[in-house]
PDB file of C-alpha atoms in Angstrom:
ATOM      1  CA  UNK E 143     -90.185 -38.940-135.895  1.00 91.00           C
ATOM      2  CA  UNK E 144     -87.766 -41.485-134.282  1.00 97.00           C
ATOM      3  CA  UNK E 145     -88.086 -42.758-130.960  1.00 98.00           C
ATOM      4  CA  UNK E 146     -84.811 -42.957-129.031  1.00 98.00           C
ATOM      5  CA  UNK E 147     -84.572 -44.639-124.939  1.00 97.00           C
ATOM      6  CA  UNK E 148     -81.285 -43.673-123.026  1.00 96.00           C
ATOM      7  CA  UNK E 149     -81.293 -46.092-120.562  1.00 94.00           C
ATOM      8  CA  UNK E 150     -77.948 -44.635-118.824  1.00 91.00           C
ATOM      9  CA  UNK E 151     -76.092 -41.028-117.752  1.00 90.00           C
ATOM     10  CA  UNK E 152     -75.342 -38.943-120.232  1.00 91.00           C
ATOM     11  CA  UNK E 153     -74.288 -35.427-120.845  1.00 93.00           C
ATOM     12  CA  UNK E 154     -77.516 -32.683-120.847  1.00 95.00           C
ATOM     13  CA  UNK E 155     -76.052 -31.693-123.875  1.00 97.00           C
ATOM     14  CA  UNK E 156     -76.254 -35.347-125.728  1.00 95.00           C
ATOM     15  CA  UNK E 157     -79.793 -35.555-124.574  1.00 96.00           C
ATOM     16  CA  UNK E 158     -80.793 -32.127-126.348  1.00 97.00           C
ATOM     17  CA  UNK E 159     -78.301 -32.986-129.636  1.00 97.00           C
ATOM     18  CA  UNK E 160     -80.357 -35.918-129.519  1.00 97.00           C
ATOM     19  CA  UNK E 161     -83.795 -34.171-129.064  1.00 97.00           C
ATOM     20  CA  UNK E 162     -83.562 -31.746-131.412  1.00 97.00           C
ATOM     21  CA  UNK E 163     -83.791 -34.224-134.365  1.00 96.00           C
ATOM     22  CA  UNK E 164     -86.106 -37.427-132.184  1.00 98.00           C
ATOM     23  CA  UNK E 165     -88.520 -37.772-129.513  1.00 98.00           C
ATOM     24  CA  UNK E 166     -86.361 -39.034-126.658  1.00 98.00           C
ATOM     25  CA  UNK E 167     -87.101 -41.055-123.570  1.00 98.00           C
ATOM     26  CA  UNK E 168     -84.665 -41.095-120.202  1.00 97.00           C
ATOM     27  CA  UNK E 169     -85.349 -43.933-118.150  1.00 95.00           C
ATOM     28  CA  UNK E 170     -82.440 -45.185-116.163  1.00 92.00           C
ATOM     29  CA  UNK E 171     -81.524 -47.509-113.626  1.00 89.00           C
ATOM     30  CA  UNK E 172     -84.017 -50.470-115.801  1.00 91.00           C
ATOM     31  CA  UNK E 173     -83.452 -53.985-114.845  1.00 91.00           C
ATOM     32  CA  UNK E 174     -83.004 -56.146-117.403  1.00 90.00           C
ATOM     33  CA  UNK E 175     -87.200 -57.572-117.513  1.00 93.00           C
ATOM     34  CA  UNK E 176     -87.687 -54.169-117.423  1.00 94.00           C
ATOM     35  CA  UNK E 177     -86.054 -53.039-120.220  1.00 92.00           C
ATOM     36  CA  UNK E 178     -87.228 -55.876-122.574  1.00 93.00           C
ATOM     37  CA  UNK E 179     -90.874 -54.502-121.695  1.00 94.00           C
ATOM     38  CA  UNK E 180     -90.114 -51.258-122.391  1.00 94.00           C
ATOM     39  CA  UNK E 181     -87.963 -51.439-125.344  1.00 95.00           C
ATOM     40  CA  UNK E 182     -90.466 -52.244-127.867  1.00 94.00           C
ATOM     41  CA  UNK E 183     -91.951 -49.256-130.109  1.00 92.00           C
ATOM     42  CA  UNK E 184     -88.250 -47.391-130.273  1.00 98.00           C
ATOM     43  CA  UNK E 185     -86.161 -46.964-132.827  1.00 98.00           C
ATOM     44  CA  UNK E 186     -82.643 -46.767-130.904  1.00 97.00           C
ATOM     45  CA  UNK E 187     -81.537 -47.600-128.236  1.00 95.00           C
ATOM     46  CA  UNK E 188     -78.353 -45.445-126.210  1.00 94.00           C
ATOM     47  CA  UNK E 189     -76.023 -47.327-122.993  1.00 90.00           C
ATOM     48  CA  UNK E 190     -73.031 -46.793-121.503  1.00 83.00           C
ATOM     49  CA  UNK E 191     -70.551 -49.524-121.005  1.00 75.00           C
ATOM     50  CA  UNK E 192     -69.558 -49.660-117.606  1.00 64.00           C
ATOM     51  CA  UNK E 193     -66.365 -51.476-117.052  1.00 48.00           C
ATOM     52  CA  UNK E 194     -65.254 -53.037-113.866  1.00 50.00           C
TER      53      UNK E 194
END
């Protein structure tokens, strides 16, 4: 099964489209050495561009 990290808000319902078909992982709010660490051994990965 894919691995998928969501690394920003989204909808309950994305999460659960999402999990019904790969094992997904929430974990927001990363900083960026963070996420390089943790971003190994998945198979997507699913942000949110913020603009400003």
């Amino acid at each position: 099964m894919s691995k998928i990290l969501v690394t920003d808000a989204i909808a309950s319902e994305g999460i659960e489209l999402l999990g019904s078909r790969a094992e997904v992982d929430v974990k927001r709010g990363l900083t960026p050495p963070e996420l390089t660490e943790t971003i190994n051994g998945y198979d997507a990965l699913v942000v949110r561009v913020r603009l400003k």
